[in-house]
CSV table of C-alpha atoms in Angstrom, one decimal:
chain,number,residue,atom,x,y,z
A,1,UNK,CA,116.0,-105.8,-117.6
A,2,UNK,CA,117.0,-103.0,-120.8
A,3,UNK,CA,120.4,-104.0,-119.9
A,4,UNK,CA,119.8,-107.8,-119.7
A,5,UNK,CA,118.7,-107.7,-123.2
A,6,UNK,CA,121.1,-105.5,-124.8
A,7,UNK,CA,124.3,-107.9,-123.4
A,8,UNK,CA,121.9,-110.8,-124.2
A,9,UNK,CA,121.7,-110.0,-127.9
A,10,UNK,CA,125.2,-109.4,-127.8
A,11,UNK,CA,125.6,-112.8,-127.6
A,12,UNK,CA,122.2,-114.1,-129.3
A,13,UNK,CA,121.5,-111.7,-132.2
A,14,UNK,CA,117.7,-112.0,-132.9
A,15,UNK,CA,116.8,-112.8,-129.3
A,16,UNK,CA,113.4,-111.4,-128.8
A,17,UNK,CA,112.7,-112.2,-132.1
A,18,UNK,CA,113.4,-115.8,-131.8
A,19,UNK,CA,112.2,-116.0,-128.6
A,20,UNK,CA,108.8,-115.1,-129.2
A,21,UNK,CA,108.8,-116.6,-132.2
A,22,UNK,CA,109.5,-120.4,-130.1
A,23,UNK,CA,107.2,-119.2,-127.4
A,24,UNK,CA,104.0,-118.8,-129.6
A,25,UNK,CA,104.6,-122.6,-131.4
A,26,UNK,CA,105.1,-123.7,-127.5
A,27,UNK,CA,101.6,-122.0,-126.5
A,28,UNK,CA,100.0,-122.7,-129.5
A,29,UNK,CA,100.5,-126.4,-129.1
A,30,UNK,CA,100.1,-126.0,-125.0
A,31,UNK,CA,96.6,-125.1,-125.8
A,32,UNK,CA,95.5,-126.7,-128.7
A,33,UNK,CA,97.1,-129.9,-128.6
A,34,UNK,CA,97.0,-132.7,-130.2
A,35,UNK,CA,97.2,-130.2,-133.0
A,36,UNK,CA,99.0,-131.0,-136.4
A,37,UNK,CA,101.5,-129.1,-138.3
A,38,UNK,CA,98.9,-127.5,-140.9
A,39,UNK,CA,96.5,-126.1,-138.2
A,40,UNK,CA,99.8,-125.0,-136.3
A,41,UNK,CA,100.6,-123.1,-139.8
A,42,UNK,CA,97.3,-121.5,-140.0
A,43,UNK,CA,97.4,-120.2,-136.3
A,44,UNK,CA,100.7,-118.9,-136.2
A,45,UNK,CA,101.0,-117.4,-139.4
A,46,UNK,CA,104.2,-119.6,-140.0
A,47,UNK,CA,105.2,-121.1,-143.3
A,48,UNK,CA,105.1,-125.2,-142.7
A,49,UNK,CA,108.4,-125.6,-144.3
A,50,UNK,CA,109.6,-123.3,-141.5
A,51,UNK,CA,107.7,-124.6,-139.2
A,52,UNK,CA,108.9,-127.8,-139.7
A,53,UNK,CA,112.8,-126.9,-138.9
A,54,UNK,CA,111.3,-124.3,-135.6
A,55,UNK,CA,109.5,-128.1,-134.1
A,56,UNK,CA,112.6,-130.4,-135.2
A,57,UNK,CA,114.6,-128.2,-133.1
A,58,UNK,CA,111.8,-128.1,-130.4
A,59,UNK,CA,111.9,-132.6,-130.4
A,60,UNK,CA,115.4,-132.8,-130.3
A,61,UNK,CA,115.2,-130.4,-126.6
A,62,UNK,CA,113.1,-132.8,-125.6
A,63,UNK,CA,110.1,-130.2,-125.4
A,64,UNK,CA,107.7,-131.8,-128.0
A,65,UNK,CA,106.5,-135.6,-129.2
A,66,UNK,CA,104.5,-136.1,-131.6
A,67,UNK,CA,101.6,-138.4,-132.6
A,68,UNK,CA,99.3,-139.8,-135.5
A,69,UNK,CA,96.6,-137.3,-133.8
A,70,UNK,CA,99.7,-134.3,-133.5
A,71,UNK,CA,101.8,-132.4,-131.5
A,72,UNK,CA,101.9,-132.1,-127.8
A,73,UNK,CA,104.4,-130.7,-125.0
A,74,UNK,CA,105.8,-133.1,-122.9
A,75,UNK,CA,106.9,-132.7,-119.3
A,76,UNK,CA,109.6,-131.2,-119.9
A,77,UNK,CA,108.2,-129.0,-122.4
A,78,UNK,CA,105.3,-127.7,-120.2
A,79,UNK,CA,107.6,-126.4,-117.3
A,80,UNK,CA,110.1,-124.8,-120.0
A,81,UNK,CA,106.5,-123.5,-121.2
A,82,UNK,CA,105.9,-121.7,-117.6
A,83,UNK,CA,109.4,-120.4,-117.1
A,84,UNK,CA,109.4,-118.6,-120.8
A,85,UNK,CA,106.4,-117.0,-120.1
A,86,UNK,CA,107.9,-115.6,-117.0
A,87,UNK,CA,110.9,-114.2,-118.2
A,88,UNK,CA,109.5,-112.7,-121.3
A,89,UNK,CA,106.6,-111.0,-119.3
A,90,UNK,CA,110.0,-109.7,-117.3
A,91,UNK,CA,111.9,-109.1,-120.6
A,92,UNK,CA,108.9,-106.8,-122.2
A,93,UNK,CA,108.4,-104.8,-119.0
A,94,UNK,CA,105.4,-102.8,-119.5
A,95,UNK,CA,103.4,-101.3,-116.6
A,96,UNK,CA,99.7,-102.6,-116.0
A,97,UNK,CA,98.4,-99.8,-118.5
A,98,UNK,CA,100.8,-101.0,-121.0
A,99,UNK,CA,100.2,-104.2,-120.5
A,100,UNK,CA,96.1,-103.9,-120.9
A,101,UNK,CA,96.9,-101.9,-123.7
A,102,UNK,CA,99.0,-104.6,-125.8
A,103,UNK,CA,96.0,-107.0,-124.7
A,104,UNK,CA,93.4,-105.2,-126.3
A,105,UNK,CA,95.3,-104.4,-129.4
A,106,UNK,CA,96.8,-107.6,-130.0
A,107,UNK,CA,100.6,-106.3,-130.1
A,108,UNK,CA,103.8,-108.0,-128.6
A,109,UNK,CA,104.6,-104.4,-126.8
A,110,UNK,CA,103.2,-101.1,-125.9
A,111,UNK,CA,105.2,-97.8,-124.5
A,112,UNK,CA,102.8,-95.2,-123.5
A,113,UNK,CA,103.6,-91.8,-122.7
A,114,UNK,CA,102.3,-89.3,-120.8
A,115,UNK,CA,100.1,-86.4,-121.8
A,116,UNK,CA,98.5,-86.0,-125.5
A,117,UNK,CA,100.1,-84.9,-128.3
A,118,UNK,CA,96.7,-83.7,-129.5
A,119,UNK,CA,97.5,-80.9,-126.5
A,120,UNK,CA,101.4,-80.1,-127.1
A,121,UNK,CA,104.1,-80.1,-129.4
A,122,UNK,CA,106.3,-80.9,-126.4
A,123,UNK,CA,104.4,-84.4,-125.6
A,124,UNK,CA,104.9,-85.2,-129.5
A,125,UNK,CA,108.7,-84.5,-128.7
A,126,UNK,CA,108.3,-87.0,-125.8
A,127,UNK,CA,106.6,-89.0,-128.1
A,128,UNK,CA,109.8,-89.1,-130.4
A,129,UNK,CA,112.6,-89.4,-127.5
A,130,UNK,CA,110.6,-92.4,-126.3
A,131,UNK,CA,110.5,-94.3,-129.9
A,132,UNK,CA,113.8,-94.1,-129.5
A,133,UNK,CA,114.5,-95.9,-127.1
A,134,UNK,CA,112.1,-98.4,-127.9
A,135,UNK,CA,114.2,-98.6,-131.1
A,136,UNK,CA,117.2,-99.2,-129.5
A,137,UNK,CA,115.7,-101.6,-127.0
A,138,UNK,CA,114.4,-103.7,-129.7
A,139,UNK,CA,117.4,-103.9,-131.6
A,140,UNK,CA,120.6,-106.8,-131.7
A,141,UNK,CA,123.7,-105.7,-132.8
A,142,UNK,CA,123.7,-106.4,-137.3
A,143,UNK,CA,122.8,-104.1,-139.9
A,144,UNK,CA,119.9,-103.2,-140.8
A,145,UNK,CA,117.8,-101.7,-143.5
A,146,UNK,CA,115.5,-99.5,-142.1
A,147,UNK,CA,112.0,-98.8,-144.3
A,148,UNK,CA,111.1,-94.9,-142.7
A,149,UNK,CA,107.9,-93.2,-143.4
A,150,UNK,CA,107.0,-89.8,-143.3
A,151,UNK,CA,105.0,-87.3,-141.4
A,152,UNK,CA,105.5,-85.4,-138.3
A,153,UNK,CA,105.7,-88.3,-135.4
A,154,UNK,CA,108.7,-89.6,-137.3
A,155,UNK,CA,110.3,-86.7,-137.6
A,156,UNK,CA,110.5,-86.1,-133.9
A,157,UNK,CA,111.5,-88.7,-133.9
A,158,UNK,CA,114.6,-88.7,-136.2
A,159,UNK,CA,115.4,-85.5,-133.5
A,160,UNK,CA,116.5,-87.4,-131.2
A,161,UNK,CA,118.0,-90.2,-132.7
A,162,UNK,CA,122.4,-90.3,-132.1
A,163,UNK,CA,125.1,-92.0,-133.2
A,164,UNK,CA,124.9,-94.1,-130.0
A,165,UNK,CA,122.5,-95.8,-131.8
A,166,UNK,CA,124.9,-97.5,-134.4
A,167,UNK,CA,126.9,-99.0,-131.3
A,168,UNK,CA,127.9,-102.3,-132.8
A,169,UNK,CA,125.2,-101.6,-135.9
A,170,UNK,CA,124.9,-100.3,-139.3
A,171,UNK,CA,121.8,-99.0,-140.6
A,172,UNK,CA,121.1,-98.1,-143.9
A,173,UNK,CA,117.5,-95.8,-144.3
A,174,UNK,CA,115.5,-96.6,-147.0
A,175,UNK,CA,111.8,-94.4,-147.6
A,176,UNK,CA,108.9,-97.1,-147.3
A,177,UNK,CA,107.0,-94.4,-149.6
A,178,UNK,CA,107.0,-91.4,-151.6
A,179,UNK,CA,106.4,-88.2,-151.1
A,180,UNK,CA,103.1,-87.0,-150.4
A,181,UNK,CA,103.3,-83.0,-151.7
A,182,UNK,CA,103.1,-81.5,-148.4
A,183,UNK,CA,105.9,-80.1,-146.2
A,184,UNK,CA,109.3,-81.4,-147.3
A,185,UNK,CA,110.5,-81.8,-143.7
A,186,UNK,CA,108.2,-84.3,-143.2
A,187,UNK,CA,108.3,-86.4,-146.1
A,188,UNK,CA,109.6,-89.6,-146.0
A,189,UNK,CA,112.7,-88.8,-147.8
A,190,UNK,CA,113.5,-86.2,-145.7
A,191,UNK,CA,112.6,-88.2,-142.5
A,192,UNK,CA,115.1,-90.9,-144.1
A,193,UNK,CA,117.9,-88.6,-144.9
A,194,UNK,CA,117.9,-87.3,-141.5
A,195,UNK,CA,117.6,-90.6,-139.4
A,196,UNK,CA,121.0,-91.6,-142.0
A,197,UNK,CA,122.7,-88.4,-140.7
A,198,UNK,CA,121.8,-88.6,-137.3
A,199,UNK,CA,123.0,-91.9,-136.3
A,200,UNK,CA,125.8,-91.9,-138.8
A,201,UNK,CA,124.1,-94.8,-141.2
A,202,UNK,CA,123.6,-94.1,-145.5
A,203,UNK,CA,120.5,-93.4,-146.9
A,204,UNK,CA,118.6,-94.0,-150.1
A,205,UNK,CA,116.1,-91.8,-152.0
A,206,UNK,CA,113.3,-92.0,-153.7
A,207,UNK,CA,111.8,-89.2,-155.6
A,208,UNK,CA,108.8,-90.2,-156.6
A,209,UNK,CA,105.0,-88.6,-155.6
A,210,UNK,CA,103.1,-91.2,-153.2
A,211,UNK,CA,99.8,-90.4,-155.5
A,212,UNK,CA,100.8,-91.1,-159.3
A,213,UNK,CA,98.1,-93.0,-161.9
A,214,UNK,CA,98.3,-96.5,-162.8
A,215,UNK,CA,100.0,-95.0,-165.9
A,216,UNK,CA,102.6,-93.1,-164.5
A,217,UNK,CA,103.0,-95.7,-161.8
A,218,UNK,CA,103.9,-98.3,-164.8
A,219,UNK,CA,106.1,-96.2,-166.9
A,220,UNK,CA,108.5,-95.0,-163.9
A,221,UNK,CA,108.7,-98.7,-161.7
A,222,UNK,CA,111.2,-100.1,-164.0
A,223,UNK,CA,113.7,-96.3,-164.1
A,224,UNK,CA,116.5,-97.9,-163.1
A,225,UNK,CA,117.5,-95.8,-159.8
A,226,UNK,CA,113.6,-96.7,-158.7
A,227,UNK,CA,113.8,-100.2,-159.0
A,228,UNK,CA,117.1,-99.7,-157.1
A,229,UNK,CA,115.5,-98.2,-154.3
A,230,UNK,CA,112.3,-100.3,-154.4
A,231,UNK,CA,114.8,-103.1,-153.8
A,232,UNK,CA,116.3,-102.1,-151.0
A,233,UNK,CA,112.9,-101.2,-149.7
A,234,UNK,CA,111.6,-104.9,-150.0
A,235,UNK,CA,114.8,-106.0,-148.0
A,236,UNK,CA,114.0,-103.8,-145.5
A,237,UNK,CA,114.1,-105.8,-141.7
A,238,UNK,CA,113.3,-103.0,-139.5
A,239,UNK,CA,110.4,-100.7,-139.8
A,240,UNK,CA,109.8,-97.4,-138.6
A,241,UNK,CA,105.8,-96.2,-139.0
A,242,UNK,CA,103.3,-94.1,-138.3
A,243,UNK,CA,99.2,-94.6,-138.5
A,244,UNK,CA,97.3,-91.9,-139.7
A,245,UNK,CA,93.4,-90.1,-139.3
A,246,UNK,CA,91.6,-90.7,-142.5
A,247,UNK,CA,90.2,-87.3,-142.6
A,248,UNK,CA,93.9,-85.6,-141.8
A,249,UNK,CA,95.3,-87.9,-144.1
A,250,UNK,CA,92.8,-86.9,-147.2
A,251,UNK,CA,93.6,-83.2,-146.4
A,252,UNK,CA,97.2,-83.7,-146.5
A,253,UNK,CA,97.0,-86.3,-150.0
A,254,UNK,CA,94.5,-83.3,-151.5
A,255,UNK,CA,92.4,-85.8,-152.1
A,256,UNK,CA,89.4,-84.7,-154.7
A,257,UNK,CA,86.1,-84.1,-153.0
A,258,UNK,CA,84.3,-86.8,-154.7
A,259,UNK,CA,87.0,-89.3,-153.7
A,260,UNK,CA,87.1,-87.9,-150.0
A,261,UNK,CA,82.9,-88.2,-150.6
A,262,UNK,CA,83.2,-92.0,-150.6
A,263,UNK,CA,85.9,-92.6,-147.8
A,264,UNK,CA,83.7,-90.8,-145.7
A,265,UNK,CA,80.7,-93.0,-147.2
A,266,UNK,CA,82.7,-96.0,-146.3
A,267,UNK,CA,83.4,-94.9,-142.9
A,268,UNK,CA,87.3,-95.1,-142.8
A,269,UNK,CA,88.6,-94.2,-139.7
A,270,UNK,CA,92.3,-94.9,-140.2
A,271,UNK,CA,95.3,-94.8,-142.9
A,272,UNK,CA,98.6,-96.5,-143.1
A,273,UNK,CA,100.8,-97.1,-146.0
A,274,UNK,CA,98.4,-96.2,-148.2
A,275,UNK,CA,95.5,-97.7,-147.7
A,276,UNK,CA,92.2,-96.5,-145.7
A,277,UNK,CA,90.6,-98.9,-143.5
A,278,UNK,CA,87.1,-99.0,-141.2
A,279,UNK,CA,87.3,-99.7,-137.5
A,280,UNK,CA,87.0,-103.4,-138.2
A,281,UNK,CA,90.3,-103.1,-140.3
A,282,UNK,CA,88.9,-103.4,-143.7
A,283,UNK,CA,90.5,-102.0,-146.4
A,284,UNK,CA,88.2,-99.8,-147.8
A,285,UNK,CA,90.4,-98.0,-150.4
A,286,UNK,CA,94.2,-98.5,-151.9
A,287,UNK,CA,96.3,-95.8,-153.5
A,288,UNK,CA,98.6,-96.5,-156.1
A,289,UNK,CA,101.4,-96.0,-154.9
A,290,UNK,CA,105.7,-96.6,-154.5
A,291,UNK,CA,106.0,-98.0,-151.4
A,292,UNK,CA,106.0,-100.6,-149.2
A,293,UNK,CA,102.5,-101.8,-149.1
A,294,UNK,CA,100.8,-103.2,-146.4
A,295,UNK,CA,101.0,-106.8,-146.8
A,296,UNK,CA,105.1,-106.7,-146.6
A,297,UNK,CA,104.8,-105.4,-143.2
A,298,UNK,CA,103.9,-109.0,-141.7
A,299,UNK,CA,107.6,-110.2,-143.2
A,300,UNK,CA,109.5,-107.6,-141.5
A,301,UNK,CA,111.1,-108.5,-138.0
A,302,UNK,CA,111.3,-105.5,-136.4
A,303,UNK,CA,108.2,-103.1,-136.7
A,304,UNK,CA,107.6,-100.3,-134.2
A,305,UNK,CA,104.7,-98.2,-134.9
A,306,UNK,CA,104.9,-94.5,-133.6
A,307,UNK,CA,101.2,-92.4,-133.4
A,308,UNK,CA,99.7,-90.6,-130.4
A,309,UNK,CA,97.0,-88.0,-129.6
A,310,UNK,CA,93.3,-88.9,-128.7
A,311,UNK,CA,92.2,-87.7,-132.2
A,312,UNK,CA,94.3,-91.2,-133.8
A,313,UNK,CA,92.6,-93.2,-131.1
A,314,UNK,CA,90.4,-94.8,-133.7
A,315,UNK,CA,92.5,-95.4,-136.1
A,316,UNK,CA,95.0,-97.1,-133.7
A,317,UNK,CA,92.5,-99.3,-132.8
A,318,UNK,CA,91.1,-99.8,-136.1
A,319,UNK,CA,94.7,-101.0,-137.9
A,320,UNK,CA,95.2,-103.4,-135.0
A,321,UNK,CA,92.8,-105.5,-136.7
A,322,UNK,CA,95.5,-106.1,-139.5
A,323,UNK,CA,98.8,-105.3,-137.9
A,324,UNK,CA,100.9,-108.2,-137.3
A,325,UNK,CA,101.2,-109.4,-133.7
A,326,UNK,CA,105.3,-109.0,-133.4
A,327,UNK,CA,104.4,-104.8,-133.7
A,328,UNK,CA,105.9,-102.7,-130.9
A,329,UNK,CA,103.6,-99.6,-130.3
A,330,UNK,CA,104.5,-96.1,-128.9
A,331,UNK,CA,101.8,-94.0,-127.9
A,332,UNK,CA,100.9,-91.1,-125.4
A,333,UNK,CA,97.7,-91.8,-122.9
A,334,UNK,CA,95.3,-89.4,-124.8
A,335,UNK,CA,95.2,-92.3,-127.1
A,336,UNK,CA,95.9,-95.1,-124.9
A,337,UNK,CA,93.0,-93.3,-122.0
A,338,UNK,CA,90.6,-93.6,-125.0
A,339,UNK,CA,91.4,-96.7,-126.4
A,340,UNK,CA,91.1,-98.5,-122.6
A,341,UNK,CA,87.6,-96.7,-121.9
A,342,UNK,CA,85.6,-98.5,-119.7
A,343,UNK,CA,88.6,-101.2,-119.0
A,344,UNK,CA,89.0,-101.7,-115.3
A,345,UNK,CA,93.0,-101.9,-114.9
């Protein structure tokens, strides 16, 4: 089925992408219908206006009517319902694990691992190689502009990355943050800069600490090779992340004690792109901060999150209150084995 896809989106650049997109108006309305094009909005997440063009398109297949009450499937629209939930359950192979995984955390597709990288550098290796390949699964042909953070999953990850990769693609590595003070290898700039020179793509700086005042933050956002990058960063449609402990995460920012007194008071669990969270997903803190934040992560097509080990079990769990639902996951099972506790596969 890998190799389906990849000749498939030879042909259809943006398969999965539209596919799934298509599939959740079709089960949307399969369930809920009558329903109208505003609740059909707030249930998919999906702009009106564009909604609008995805269910003129659906009519004029013949897959949808509508009514003064709303929309419904017809016929037609019902059995081309069935078959597309076949396929794409063949398409995103996962194994039953995977699948229950996904399930539980709300995510279009999970790739687990085996082992924890909690245990052994050599299952975070693993870890990288097989982000990798779920990278180049996900993929069409195009170019891309790939948003990269930082830290030590991504940079095994960036080891095994080729030029293989930019078969009949261009990418062009932008950080999604800046730098956090702590080893250079595994800043994002560095993580960027060697993803660029692995596959052969260009790469972008930015040279900026991820921690700066509101003051700081002001004077430097409008330096002209900032805003550059910042730019490119927002056009990102590919993103490359990790999800963090709160408490390894306040170590590695340095984070005052008083500061790391009222996390802890607050209970966060997790950390991504700057922002602690609780176990329910709440934002329970934001850094300012360069970056990508983490509301732009919604409007980015291709996201693959990358974080294993028992000890990120929580937070895993925790930020798949607020990721978006179109996230691919890579994980080992001492996070997946903690996360599926007491679920009967």
């Amino acid at each position: 089925m890998k190799d389906a896809i990849s000749v498939l989106q030879k042909v259809i650049p943006d398969l999965l992408s539209h596919l799934t997109h298509r599939y959740r108006i079709l089960e949307v309305i399969n369930l809920q219908s009558p329903i109208g094009r505003r609740a059909l909005s707030e249930i998919t997440s999906i702009s009106e206006r564009s909604l609008r063009t995805e269910t003129d398109y659906l009519k004029n297949q013949g897959l949808l009517f509508s009514t003064k009450a709303g929309m419904s499937l017809t016929l037609k629209g019902k059995k081309v319902f069935h078959e597309l939930e076949g396929i794409l359950d063949r398409m995103l192979t996962m194994d039953r694990k995977e699948e229950a995984l996904a399930k539980k955390l709300n995510l279009q597709f999970c790739r687990i691992v085996p082992g924890d990288t909690d245990d052994s550098k050599e299952i975070l290796d693993i870890l990288g190689e097989h982000a990798v390949e779920v990278f180049d699964e996900l993929l069409p042909e195009g170019a891309f502009i790939v948003a990269v953070a930082g830290g030590s999953t991504m940079l095994a990850m960036a080891q095994h990355m080729t030029t293989e990769l930019s078969e009949q693609r261009h990418f062009t590595f932008v950080p999604a943050r800046g730098g956090l003070g702590d080893l250079m290898a595994i800043q994002a700039n560095s993580v960027s800069d060697s993803m660029a020179q692995a596959t052969g793509g260009s790469n972008t700086a930015l040279f900026v600490p991820d921690d700066l005042s509101e003051e700081a933050l002001n004077l430097l956002k409008n330096e002209p090779s900032i805003l550059q990058t910042m730019n490119l960063m927002k056009q990102a449609n590919c993103l490359l992340y990790s999800i963090g402990s709160a408490k390894v995460m306040m170590e590695r920012r340095k984070m005052p004690a008083e500061l790391k007194a009222i996390l802890i008071e607050k209970q966060a669990v997790g950390e991504a792109f700057g922002c602690y969270f609780d176990d329910k997903g709440r934002i329970v803190h934001r850094l300012s901060r360069f970056g990508l934040q983490i509301e732009d992560v919604a409007a980015i097509p291709y996201a693959i999150a990358i974080a294993g080990g028992s000890s990120k079990a929580n937070a895993i769990q925790a930020y798949s209150h607020i990721a978006p639902e179109h996230t691919w996951l890579v994980t080992d099972e001492g996070a997946a084995n903690s996360i599926l506790k007491g679920i009967t596969l």
